[in-house]
Structures are given as structure tokens and as C-alpha cells.
mmCIF file of C-alpha atoms and ligand atoms in Angstrom:
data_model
loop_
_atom_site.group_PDB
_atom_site.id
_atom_site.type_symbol
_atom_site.label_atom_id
_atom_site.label_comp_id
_atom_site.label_asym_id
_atom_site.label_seq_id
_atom_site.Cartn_x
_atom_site.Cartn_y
_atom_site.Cartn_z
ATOM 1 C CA UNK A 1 -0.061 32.477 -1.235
ATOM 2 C CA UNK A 2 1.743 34.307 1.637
ATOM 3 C CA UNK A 3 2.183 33.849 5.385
ATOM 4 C CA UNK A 4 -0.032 36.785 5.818
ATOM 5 C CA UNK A 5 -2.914 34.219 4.309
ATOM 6 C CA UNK A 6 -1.829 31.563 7.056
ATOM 7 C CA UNK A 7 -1.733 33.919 9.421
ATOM 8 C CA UNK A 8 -4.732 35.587 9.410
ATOM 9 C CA UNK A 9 -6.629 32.365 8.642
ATOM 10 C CA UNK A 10 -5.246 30.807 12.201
ATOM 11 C CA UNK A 11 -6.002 34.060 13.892
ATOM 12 C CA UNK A 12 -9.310 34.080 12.355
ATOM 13 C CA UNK A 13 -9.811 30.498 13.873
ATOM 14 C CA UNK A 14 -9.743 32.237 17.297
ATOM 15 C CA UNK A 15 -12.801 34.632 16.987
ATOM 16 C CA UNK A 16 -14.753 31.384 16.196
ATOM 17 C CA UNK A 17 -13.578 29.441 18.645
ATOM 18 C CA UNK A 18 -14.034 31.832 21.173
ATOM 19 C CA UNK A 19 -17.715 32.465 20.401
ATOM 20 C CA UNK A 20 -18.396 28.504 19.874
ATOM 21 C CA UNK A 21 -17.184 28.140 23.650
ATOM 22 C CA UNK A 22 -18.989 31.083 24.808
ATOM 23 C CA UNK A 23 -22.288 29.694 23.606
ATOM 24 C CA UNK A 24 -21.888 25.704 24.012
ATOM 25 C CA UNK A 25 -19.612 25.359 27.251
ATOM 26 C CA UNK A 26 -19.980 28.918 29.258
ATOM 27 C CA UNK A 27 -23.772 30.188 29.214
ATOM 28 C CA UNK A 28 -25.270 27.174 27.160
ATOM 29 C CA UNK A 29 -27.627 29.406 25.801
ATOM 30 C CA UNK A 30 -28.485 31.068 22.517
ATOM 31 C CA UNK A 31 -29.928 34.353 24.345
ATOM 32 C CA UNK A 32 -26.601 35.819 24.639
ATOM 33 C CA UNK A 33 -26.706 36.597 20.728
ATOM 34 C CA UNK A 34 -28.872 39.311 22.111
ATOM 35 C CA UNK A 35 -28.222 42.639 20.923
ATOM 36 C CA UNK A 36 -24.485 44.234 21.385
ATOM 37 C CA UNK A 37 -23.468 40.822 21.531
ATOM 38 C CA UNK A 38 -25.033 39.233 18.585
ATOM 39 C CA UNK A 39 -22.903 42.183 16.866
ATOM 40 C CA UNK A 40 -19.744 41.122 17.927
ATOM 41 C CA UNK A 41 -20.920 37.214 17.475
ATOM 42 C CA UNK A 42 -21.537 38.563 13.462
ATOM 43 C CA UNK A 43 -18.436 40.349 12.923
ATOM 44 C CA UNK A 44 -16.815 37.122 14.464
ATOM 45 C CA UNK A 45 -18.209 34.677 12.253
ATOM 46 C CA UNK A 46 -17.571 36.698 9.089
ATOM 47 C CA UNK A 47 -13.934 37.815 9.923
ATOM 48 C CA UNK A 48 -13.453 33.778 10.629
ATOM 49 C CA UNK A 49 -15.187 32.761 7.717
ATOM 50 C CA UNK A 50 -13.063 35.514 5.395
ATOM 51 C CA UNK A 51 -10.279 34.012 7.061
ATOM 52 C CA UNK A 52 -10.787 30.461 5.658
ATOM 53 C CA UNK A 53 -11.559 31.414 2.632
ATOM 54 C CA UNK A 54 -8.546 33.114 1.915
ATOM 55 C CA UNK A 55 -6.407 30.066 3.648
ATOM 56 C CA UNK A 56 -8.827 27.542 1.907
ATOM 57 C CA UNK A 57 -6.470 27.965 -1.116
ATOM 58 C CA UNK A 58 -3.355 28.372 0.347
ATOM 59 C CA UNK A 59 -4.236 24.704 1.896
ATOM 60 C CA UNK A 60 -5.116 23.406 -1.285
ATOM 61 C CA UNK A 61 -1.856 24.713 -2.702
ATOM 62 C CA UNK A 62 -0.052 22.906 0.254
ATOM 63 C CA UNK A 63 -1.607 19.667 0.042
ATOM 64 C CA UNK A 64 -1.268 19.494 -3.689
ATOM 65 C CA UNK A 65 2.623 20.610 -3.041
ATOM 66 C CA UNK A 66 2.939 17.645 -0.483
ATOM 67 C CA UNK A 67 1.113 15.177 -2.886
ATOM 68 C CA UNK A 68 3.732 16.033 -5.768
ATOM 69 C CA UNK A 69 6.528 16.137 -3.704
ATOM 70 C CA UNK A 70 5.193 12.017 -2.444
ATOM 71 C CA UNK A 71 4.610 11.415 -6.103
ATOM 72 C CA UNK A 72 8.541 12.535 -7.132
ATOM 73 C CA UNK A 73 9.807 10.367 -4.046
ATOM 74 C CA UNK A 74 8.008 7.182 -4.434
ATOM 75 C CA UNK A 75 9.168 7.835 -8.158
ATOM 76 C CA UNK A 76 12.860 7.749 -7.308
ATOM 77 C CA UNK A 77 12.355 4.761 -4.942
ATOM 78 C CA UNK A 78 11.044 2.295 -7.561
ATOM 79 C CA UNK A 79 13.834 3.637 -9.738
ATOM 80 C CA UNK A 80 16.664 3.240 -7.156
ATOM 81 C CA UNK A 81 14.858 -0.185 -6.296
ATOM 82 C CA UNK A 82 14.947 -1.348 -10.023
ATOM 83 C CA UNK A 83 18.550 0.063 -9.984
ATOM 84 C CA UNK A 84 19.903 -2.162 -7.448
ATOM 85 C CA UNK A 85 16.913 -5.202 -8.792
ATOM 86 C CA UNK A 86 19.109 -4.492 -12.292
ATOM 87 C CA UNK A 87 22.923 -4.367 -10.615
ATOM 88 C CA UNK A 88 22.251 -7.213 -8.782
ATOM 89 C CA UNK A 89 20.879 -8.977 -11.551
ATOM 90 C CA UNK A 90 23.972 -8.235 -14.021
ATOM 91 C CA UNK A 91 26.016 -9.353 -11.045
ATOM 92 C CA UNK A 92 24.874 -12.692 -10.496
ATOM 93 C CA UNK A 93 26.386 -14.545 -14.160
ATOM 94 C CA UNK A 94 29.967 -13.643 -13.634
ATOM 95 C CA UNK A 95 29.861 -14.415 -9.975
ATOM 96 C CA UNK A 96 28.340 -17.482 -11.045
ATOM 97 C CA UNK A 97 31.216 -17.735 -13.693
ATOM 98 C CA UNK A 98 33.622 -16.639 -10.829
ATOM 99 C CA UNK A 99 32.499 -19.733 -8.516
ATOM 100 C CA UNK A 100 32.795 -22.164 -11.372
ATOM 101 C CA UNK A 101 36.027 -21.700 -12.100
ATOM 102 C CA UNK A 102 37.893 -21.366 -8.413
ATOM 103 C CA UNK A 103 35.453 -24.415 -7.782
ATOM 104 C CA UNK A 104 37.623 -26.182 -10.353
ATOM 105 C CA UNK A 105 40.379 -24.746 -9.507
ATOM 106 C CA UNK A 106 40.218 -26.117 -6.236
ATOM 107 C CA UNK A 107 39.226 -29.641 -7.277
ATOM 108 C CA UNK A 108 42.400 -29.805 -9.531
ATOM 109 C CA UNK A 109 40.375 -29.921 -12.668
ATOM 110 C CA UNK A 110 42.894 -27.186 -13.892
ATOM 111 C CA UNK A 111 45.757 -29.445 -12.587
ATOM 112 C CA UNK A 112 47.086 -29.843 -9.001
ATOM 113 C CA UNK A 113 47.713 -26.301 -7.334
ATOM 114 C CA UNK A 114 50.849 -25.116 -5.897
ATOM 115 C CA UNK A 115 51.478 -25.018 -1.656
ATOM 116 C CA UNK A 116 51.271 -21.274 -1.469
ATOM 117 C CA UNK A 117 48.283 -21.516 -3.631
ATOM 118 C CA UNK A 118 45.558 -23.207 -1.957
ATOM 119 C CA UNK A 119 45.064 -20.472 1.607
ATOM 120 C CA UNK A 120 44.273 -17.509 -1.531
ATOM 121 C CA UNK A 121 42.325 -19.681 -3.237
ATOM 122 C CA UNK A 122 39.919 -20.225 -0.851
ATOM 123 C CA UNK A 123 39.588 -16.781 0.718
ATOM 124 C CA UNK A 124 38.635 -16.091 -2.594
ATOM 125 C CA UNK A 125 35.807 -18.375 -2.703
ATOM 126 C CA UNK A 126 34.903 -17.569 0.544
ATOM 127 C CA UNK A 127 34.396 -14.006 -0.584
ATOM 128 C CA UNK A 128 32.911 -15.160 -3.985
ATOM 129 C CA UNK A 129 30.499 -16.668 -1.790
ATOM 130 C CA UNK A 130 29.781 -13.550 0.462
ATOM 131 C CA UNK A 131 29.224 -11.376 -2.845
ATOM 132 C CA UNK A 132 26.842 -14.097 -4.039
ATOM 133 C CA UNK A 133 24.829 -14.481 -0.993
ATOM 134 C CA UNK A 134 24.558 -10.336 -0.808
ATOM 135 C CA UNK A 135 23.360 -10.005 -4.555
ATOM 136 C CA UNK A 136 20.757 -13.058 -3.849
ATOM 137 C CA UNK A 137 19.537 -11.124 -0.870
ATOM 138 C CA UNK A 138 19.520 -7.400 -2.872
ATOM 139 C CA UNK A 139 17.399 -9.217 -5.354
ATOM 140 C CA UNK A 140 14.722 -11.059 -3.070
ATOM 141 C CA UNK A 141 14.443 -7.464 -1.580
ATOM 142 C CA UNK A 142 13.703 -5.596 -4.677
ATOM 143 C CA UNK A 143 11.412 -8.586 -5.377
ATOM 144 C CA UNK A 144 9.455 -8.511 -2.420
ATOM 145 C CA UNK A 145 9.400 -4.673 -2.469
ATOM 146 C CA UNK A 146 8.124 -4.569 -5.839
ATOM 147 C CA UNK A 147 5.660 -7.254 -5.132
ATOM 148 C CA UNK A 148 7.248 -9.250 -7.354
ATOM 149 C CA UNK A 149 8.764 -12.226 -5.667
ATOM 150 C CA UNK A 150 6.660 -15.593 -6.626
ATOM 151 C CA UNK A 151 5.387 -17.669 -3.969
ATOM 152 C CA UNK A 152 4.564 -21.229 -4.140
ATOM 153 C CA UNK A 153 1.233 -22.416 -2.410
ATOM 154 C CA UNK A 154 1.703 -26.043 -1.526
ATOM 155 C CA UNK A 155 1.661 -28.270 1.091
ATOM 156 C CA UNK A 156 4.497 -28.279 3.555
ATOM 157 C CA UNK A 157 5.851 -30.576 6.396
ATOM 158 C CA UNK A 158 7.841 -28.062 8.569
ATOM 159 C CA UNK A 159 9.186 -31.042 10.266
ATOM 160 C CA UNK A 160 10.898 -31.680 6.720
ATOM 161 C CA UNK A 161 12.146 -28.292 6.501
ATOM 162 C CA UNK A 162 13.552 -27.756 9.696
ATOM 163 C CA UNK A 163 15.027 -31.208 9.665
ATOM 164 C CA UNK A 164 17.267 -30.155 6.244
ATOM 165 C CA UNK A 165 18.028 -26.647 8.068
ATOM 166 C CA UNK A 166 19.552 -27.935 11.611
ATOM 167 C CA UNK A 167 21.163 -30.761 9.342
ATOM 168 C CA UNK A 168 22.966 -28.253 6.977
ATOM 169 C CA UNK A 169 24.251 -26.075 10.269
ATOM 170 C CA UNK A 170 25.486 -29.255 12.700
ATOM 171 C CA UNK A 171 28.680 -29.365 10.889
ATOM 172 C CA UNK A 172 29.447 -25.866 11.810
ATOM 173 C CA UNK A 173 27.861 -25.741 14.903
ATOM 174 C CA UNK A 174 30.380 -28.654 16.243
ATOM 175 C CA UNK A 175 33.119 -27.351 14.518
ATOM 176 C CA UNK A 176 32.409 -24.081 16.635
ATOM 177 C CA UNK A 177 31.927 -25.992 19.923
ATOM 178 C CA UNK A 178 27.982 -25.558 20.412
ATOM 179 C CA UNK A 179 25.317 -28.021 20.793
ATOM 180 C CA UNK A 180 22.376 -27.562 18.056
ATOM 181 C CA UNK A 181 19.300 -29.621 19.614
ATOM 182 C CA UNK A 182 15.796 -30.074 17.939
ATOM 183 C CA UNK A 183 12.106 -30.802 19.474
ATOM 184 C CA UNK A 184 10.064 -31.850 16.974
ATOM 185 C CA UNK A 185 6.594 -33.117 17.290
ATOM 186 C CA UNK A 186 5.771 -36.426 15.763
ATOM 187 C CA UNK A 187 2.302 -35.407 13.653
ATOM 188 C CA UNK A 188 3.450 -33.580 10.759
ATOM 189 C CA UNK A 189 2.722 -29.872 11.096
ATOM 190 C CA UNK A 190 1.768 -29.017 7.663
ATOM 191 C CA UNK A 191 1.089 -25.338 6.544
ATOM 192 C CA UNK A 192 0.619 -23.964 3.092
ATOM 193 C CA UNK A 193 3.871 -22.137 1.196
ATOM 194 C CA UNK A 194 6.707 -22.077 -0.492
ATOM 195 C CA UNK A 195 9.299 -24.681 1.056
ATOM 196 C CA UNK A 196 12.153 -23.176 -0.730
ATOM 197 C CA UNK A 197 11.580 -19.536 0.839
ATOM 198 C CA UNK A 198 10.767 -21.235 4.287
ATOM 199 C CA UNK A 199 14.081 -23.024 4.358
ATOM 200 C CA UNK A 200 15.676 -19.429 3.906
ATOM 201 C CA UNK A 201 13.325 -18.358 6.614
ATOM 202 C CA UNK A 202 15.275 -20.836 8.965
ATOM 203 C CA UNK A 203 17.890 -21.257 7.435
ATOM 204 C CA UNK A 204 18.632 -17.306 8.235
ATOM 205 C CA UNK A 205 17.483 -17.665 12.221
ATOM 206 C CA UNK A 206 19.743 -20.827 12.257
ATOM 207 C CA UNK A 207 22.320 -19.194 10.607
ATOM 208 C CA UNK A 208 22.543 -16.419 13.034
ATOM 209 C CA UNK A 209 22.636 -18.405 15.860
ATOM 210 C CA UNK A 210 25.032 -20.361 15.119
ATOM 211 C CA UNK A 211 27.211 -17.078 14.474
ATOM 212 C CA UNK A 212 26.967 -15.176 16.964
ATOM 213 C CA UNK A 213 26.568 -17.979 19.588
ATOM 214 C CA UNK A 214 30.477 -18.339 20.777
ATOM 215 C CA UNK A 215 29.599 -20.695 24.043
ATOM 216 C CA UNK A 216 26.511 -22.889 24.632
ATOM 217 C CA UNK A 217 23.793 -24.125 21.704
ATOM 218 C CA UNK A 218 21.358 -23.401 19.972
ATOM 219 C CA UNK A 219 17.776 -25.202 19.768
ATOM 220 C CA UNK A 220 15.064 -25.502 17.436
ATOM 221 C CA UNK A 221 11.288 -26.192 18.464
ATOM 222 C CA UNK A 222 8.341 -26.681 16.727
ATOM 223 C CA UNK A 223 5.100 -26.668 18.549
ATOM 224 C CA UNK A 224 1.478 -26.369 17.233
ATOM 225 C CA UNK A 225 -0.951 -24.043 18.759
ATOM 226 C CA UNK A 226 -4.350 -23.026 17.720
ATOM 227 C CA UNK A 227 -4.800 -22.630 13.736
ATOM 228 C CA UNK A 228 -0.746 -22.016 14.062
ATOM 229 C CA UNK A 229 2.458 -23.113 14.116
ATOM 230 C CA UNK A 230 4.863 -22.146 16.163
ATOM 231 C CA UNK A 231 9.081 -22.498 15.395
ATOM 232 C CA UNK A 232 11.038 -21.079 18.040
ATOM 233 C CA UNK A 233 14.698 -20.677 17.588
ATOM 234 C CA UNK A 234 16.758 -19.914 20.966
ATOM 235 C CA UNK A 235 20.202 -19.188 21.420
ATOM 236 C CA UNK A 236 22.811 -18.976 24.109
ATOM 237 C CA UNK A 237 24.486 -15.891 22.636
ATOM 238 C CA UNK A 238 24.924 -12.490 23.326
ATOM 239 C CA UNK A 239 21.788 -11.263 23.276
ATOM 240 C CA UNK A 240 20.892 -8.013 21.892
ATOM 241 C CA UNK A 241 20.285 -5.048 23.779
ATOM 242 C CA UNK A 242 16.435 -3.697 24.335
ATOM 243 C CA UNK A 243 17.108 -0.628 22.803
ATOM 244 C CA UNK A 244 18.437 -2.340 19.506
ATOM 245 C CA UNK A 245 15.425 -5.109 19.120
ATOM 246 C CA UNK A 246 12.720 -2.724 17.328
ATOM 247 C CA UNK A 247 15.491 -2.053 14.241
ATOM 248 C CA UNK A 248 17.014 -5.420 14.025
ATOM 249 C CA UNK A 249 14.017 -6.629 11.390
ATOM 250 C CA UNK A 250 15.178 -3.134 9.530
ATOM 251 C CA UNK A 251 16.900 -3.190 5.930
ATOM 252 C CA UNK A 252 20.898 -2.879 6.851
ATOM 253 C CA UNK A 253 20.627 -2.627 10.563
ATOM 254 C CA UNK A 254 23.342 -4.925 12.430
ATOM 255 C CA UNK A 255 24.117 -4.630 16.027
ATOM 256 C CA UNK A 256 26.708 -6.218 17.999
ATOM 257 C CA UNK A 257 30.329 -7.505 16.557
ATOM 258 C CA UNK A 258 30.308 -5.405 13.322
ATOM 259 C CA UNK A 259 33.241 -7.845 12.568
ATOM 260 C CA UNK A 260 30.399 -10.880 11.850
ATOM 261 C CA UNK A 261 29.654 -11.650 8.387
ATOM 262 C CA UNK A 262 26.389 -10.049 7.231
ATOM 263 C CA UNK A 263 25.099 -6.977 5.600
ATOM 264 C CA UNK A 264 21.634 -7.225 7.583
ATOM 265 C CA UNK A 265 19.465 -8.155 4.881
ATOM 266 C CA UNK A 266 18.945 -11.537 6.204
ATOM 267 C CA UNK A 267 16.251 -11.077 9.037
ATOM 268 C CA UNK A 268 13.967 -7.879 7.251
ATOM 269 C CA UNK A 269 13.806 -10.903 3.910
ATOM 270 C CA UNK A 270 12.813 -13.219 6.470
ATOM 271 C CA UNK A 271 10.334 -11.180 8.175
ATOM 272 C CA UNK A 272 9.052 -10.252 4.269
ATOM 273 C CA UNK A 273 8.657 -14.309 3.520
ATOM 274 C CA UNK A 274 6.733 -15.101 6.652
ATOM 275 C CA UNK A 275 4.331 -11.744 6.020
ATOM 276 C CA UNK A 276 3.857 -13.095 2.692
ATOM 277 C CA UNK A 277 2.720 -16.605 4.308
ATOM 278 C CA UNK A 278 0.360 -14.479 6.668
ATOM 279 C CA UNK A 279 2.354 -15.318 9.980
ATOM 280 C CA UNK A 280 4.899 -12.993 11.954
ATOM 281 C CA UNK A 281 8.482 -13.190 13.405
ATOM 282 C CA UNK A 282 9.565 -11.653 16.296
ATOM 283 C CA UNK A 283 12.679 -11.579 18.782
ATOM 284 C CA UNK A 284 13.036 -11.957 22.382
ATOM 285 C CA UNK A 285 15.681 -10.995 23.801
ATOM 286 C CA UNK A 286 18.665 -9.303 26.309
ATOM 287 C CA UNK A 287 21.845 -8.461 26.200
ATOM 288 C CA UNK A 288 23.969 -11.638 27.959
ATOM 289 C CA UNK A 289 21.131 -13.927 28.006
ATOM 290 C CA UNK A 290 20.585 -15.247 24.461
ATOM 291 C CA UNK A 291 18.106 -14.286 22.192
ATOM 292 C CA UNK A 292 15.060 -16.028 21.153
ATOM 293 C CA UNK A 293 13.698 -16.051 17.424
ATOM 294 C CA UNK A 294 10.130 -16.928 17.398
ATOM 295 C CA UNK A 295 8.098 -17.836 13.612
ATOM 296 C CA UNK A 296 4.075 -18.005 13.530
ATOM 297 C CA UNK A 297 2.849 -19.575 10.819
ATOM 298 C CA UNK A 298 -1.213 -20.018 10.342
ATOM 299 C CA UNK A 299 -2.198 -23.470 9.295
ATOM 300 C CA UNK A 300 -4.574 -22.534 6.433
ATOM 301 C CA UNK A 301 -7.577 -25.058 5.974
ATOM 302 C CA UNK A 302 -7.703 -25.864 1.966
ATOM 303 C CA UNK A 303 -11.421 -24.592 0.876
ATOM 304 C CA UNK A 304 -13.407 -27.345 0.067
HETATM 305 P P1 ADP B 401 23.237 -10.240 9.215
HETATM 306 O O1 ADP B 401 23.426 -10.783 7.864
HETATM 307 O O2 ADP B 401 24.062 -9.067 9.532
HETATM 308 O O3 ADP B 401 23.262 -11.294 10.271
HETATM 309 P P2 ADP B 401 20.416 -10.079 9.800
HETATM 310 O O4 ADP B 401 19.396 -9.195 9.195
HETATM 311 O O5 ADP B 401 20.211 -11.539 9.691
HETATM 312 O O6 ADP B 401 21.767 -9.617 9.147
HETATM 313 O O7 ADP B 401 20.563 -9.691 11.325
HETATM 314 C C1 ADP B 401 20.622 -8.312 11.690
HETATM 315 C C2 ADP B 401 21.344 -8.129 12.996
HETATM 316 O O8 ADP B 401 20.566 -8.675 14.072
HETATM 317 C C3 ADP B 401 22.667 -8.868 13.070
HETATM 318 O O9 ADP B 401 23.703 -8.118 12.471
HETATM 319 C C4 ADP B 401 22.838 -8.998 14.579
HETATM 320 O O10 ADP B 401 23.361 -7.786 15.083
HETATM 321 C C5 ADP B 401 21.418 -9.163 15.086
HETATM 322 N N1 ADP B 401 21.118 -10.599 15.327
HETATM 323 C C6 ADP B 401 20.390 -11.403 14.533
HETATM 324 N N2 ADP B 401 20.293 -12.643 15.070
HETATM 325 C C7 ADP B 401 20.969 -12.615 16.230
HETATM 326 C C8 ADP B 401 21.225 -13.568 17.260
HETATM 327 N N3 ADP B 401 20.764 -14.817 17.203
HETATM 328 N N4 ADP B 401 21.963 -13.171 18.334
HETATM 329 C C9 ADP B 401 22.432 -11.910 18.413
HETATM 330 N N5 ADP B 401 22.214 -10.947 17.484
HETATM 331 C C10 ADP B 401 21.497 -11.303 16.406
#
């Protein structure tokens, strides 16, 4: 079809529109369809109606083009997705491999190491590590994005959970100079999920914190609210700037030191695991006054 279709089927629009306004907003009446003017009202409706009948294909054709063209690209996005899902999958055995044996090597197993040995050695793991944790996170995010990743449905104590998380990150956060508090209430706020996938949940707000916190602390709290939970994680860190908060929960979006540790997978898999629980995460937050991470979990009555 060519533009001269499109064309004339807009213009065509205009001769109906005009007499549609003449007759319902400017005389309200049907008396003006009187003579001369019921001439020109004819010719009107039959150039317009010519007019989308010779666009009413040239539509079709579009919308059929733009339905392909969405068929070809979702195409190539579950076969880049099962790319990476496949890369990171081949990946994971020799890292494992790799970890294994600097692991050993660094325990002596493979006898004691040498004094201009043991500084390589443990960049090494430390990037072994890095690698890992990326390839972990490329698969949970083909996962989720295939609607793949499984999802345990059992009781859970968050109290439990968060108590492991701020445990696993007080080492660090005293090495680093911060204090890492915790309010927890004393009933047990139990929600239904998957623990493991939780504990990544915090374990990624916690983790954050703690890096990019350089003076003050960080603290946890856990409150219950109406058929929720609430798990608030606040920082004294940098804060990030208004104009970068609506991104941060993107795939690959970092802000701030680009010198940090990260790839920016950590908080769009975290917002992923708490959709899949039915709650939501968000951030507030501004530059130079900390940031606050806040998780909403419903507290899902078992069906009797
Ligand atoms: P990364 O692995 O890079 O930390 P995330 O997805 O977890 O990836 O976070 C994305 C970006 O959000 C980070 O690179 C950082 O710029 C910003 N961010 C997340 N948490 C904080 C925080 N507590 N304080 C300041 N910036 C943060």
C-alpha cells in the first residue's frame, strides 16, 4: 500500500469530522441535511467512507507488520536469554573446579606456599569469587525471566533470616568501621516463601550497605503492619541522587563509585524474588543523606 492510501484516508477523516461537529456540537439539529447541504453531507460521508476503505488494508498490513516484527524480537530475546542461561551454566563447573583448588592451595593441602605467593593467590580467589557470584546472578535472571526459577512455599521466621544475614555482614562491617544495628520484634513474623531466596533478598540490601557506607552504620528493622511485613534497611551512605532512583531496580544499572564491586544484577534479582513472594521493594533516598531500602512482604493466611 502507498502513502497516497494513508494520505487520503487521514484527509478523508476530515470531511467526516467536520460534518459530525456541524450536526452534534454547532446547530444540534438534523434539519441542516436539508437540501444543498444534505448534498455536500453525502459526498462527505462517501469520500470518508472510500477513504477508509482503501486505508482499512493498509492498517491491516501495518498491524500485521508490527505483530511480526514483536514476534521476531521476543524470539531473539528468549534465545539471547537461553544464551547467557547456557554460558552461565557451562561456566559454573570449572569455576567451581577453579575455587577448589586455590581453596587448597591456600590451606597448604598442596604443601606450604612460598612468601611472594600468598598476595596472588588470593586476588585470585577474590576474583574467582566475583566471576562466581556474577554467573549465579546471570542464571537466577534467566530463571526468573523465563519463569523458571523454583520457589519454595513454606513457613518462614524472618527474624531467623535476618538474624543469619546481619550475622554474616558484622565481620565486615567492623572491619570497615560502621556500626550494623538490628530491631527485631520478639513474636516471630512468619510469612510464606522460600528462605533461601529471602536470605539473598537481604543478604543483597545488606550487602550494599555495608559497601557503599564509608562512615556511620547501617540498621536493620523489622516491623509488622497490617497483613504485612515490613524490613527496612537504612544506611548512612551516600545516598543516591533523585534522578538515578527509578533505574537503580534496572538490569545493569549502577550509579555512584563505578569503582565498587558489582555488575548491578543484585537489586533487579531482588526486586524479582520479593514480586514472586507477592510483596514490593522500594528505595528512599538522597544524595548525602543515606539511603533507605524498604521490603513488603504479605503475611499469607494458610487456607483452611
Ligand atoms: P551492584 O552489584 O552494582 O551493587 P545492585 O543491583 O545491587 O548492583 O545495585 C545497583 C546500584 O544501586 C549500585 O551499583 C549502586 O549504585 C546503587 N545502590 C544500591 N544500594 C545502594 C546503597 N545502599 N547506597 C548507595 N547506592 C546504592
Amino acid at each position: 500500500m502507498s502513502r497516497f492510501n494513508l494520505a487520503f484516508s487521514l484527509m478523508s477523516v476530515i470531511p467526516l469530522l467536520t460534518c459530525c461537529y456541524l450536526i452534534t456540537v454547532r446547530f444540534f439539529s438534523i434539519t441542516i441535511l436539508k437540501g444543498l447541504n444534505g448534498i455536500y453531507f453525502l459526498m462527505a460521508l462517501i469520500v470518508a467512507l472510500l477513504g477508509l476503505l482503501a486505508g482499512h488494508e493498509l492498517i491491516r498490513d501495518m498491524i500485521k507488520r508490527l505483530v511480526d516484527a514483536n514476534t521476531k524480537l521476543a524470539q531473539l530475546n528468549d534465545q539471547q536469554a537461553a544464551f547467557v542461561g547456557n554460558v552461565a551454566h557451562e561456566l559454573r563447573s570449572p569455576l567451581a573446579i577453579f575455587k577448589g583448588t586455590m581453596d587448597n592451595l591456600a590451606d597448604g593441602l598442596h604443601g606450604p606456599l612460598g612468601p611472594g605467593q600468598q598476595e596472588p593467590l588470593a586476588v585470585c580467589q577474590q576474583e574467582v569469587h566475583r566471576l562466581t557470584r556474577l554467573v549465579s546472578d546471570l542464571l537466577d535472571l534467566t530463571r526468573i525471566e523465563a519463569g523458571k526459577m523454583p520457589l519454595a512455599q513454606r513457613p518462614v521466621v524472618l527474624q531467623d533470616i535476618l538474624g543469619t544475614v546481619v550475622h554474616a555482614f558484622s565481620a565486615l562491617a567492623k572491619e570497615r568501621g560502621l556500626t550494623l544495628t538490628v530491631d527485631l520484634p520478639e513474636a516471630p513474623a512468619i510469612i510464606q516463601g522460600d528462605p533461601d531466596r529471602l536470605h539473598q533478598v537481604f543478604a543483597n540490601l545488606l550487602g550494599n550497605a555495608v559497601k557503599f557506607t564509608k562512615v556511620g552504620g547501617v540498621h536493620v528493622q523489622l516491623t509488622t503492619v497490617p497483613d504485612a511485613v515490613q524490613v527496612e534497611v537504612a544506611d548512612t551512605g551516600p545516598g543516591i541522587p533523585q534522578e538515578d532512583l527509578g533505574r537503580i531496580f534496572d538490569k545493569f544499572e549502577r550509579v555512584g563509585d563505578p569503582l565498587e564491586e558489582g555488575a548491578g544484577l543484585g537489586l533487579p534479582i531482588a526486586r524479582d524474588i520479593v514480586e514472586l513472594h507477592q510483596g514490593k521493594v522500594w528505595v528512599e533516598s538522597a544524595l548525602e543523606h543515606g539511603s533507605r531500602f524498604i521490603v513488603m512482604l504479605p503475611v499469607r493466611r494458610e487456607t483452611p
